PDB file of N, CA and C in Angstrom:
ATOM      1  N   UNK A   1      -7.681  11.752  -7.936  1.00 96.00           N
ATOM      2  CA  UNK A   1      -8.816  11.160  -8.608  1.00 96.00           C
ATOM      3  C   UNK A   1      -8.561   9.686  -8.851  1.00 96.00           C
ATOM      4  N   UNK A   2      -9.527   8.876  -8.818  1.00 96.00           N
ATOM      5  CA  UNK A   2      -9.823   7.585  -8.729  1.00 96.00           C
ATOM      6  C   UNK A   2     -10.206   7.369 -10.223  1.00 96.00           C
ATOM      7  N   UNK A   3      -9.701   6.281 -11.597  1.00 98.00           N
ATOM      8  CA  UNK A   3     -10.274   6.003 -12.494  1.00 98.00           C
ATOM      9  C   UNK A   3     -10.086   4.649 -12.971  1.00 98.00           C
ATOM     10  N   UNK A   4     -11.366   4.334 -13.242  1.00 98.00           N
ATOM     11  CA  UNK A   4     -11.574   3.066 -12.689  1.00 98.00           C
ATOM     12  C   UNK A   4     -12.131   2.103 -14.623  1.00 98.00           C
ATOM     13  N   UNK A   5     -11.120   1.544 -14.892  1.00 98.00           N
ATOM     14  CA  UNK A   5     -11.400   1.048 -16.492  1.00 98.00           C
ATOM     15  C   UNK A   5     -12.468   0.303 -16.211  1.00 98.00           C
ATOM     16  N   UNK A   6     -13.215  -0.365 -17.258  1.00 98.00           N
ATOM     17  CA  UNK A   6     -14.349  -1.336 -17.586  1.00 98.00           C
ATOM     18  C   UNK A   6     -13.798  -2.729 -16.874  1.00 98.00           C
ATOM     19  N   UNK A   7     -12.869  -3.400 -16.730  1.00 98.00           N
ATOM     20  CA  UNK A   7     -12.245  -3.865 -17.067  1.00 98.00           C
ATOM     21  C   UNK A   7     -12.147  -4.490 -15.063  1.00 98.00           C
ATOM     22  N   UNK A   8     -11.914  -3.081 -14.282  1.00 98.00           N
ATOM     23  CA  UNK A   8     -11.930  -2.637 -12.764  1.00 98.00           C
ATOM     24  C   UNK A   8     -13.026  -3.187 -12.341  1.00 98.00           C
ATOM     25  N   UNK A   9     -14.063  -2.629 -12.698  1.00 96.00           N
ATOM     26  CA  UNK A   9     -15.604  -2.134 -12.351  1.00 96.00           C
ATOM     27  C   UNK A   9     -15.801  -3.714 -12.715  1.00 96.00           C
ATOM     28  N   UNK A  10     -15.515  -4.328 -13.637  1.00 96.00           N
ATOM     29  CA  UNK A  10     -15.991  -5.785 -14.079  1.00 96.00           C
ATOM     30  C   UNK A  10     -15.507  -6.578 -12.669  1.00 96.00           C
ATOM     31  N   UNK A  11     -14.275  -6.543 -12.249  1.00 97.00           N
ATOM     32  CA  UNK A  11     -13.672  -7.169 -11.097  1.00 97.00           C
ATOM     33  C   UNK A  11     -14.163  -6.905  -9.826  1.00 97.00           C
ATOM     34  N   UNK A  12     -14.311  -5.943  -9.549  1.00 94.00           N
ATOM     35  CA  UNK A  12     -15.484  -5.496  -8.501  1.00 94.00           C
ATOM     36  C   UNK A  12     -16.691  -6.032  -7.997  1.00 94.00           C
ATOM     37  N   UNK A  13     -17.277  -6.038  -9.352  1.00 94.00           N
ATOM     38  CA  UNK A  13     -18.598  -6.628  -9.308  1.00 94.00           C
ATOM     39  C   UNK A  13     -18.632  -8.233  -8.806  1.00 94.00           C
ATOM     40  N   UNK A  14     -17.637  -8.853  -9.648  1.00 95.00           N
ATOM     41  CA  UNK A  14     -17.341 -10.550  -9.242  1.00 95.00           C
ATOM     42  C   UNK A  14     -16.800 -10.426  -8.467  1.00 95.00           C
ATOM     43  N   UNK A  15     -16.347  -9.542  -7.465  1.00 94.00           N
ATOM     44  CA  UNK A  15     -15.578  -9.945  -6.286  1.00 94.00           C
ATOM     45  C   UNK A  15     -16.425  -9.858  -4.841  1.00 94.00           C
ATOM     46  N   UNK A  16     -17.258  -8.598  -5.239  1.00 90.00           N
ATOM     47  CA  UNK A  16     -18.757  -8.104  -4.500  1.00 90.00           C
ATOM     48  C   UNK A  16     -20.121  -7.554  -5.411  1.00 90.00           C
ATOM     49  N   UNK A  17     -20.774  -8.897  -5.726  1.00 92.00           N
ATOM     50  CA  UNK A  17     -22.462  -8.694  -6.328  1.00 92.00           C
ATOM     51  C   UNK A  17     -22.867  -7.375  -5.908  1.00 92.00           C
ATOM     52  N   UNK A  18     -23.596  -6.486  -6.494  1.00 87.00           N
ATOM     53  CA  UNK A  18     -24.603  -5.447  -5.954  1.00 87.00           C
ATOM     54  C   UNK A  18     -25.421  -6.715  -5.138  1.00 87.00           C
ATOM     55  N   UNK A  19     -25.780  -5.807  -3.970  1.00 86.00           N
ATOM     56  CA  UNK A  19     -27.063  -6.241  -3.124  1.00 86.00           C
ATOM     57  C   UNK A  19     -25.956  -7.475  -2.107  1.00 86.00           C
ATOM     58  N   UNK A  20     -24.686  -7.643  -2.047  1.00 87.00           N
ATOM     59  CA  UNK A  20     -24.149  -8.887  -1.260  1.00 87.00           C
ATOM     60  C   UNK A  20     -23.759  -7.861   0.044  1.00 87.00           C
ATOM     61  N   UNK A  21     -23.395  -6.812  -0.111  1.00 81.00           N
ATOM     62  CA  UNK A  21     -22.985  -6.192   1.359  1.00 81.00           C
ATOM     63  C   UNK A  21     -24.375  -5.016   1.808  1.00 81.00           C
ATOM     64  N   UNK A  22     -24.853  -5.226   2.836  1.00 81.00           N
ATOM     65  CA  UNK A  22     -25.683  -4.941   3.404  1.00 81.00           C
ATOM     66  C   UNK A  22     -25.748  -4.959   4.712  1.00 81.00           C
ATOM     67  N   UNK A  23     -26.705  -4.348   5.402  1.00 81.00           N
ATOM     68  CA  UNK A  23     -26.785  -3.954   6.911  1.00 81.00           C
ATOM     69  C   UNK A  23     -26.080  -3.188   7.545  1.00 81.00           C
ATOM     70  N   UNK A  24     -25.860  -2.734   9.024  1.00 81.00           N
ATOM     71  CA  UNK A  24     -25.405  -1.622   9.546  1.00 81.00           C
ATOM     72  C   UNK A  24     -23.653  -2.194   9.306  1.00 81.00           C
ATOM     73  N   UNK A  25     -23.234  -0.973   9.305  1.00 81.00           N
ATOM     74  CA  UNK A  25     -21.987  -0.922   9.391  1.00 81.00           C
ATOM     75  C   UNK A  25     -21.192  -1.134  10.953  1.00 81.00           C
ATOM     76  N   UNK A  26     -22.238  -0.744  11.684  1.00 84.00           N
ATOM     77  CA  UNK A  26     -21.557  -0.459  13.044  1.00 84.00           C
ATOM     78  C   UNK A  26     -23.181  -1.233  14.079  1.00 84.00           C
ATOM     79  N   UNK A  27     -23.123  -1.795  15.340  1.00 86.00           N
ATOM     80  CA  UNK A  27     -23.750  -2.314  15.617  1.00 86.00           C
ATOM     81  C   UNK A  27     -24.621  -0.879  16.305  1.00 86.00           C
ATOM     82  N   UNK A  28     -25.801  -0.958  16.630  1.00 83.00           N
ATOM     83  CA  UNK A  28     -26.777   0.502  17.351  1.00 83.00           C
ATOM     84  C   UNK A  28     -26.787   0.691  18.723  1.00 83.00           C
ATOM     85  N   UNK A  29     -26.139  -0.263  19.376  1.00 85.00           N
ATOM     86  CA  UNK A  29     -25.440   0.682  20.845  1.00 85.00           C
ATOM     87  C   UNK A  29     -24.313   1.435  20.112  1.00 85.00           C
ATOM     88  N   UNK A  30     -23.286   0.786  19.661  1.00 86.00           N
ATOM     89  CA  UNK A  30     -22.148   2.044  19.197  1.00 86.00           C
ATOM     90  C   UNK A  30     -23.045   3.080  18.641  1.00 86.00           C
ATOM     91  N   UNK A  31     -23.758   3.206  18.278  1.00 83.00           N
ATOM     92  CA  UNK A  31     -24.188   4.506  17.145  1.00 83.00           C
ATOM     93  C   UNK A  31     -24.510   5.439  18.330  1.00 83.00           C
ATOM     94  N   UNK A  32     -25.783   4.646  19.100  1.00 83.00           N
ATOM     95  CA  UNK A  32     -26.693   5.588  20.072  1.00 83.00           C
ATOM     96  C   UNK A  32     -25.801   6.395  20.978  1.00 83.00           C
ATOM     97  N   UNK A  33     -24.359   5.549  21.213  1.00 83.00           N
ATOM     98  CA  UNK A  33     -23.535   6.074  22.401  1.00 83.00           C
ATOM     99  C   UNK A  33     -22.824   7.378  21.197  1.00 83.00           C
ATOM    100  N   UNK A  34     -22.709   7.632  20.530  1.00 82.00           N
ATOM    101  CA  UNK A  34     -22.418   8.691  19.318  1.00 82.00           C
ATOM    102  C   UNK A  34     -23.196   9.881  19.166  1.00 82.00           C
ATOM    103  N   UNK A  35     -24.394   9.445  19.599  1.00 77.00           N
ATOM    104  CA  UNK A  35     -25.923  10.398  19.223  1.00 77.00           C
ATOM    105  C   UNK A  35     -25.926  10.575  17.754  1.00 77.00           C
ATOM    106  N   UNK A  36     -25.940   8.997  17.460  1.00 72.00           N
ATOM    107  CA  UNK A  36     -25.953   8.937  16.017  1.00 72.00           C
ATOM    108  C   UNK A  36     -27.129   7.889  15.970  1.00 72.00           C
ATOM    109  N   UNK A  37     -28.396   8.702  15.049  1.00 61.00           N
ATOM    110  CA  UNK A  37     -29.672   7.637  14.622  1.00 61.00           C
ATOM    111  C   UNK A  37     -30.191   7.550  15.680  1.00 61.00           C
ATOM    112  N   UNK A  38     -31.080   6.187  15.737  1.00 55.00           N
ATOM    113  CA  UNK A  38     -32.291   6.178  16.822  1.00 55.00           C
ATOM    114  C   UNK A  38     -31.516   5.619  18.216  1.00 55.00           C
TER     115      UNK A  38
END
C-alpha cells in the first residue's frame, strides 16, 4: 500500500498542476497495430 501525507499530495500537485498532463499516452498507429481503440 501506497500512503501518501498532505504534505506528498501538496508536492505533487506543484510538481504536476491537475489538467498539465494530457493527451494520448501512446501515438494511434501504435494503438491500432494493438487492436486497441479506433
Amino acid at each position: 500500500d501506497v500512503r501518501l501525507t498532505a504534505e506528498d499530495l501538496a508536492a505533487i500537485e506543484t510538481a504536476v498542476p491537475a489538467g498539465t498532463a494530457r493527451g494520448d499516452r501512446y501515438p494511434a498507429a501504435f494503438m491500432s497495430g494493438l487492436g486497441v481503440g479506433n
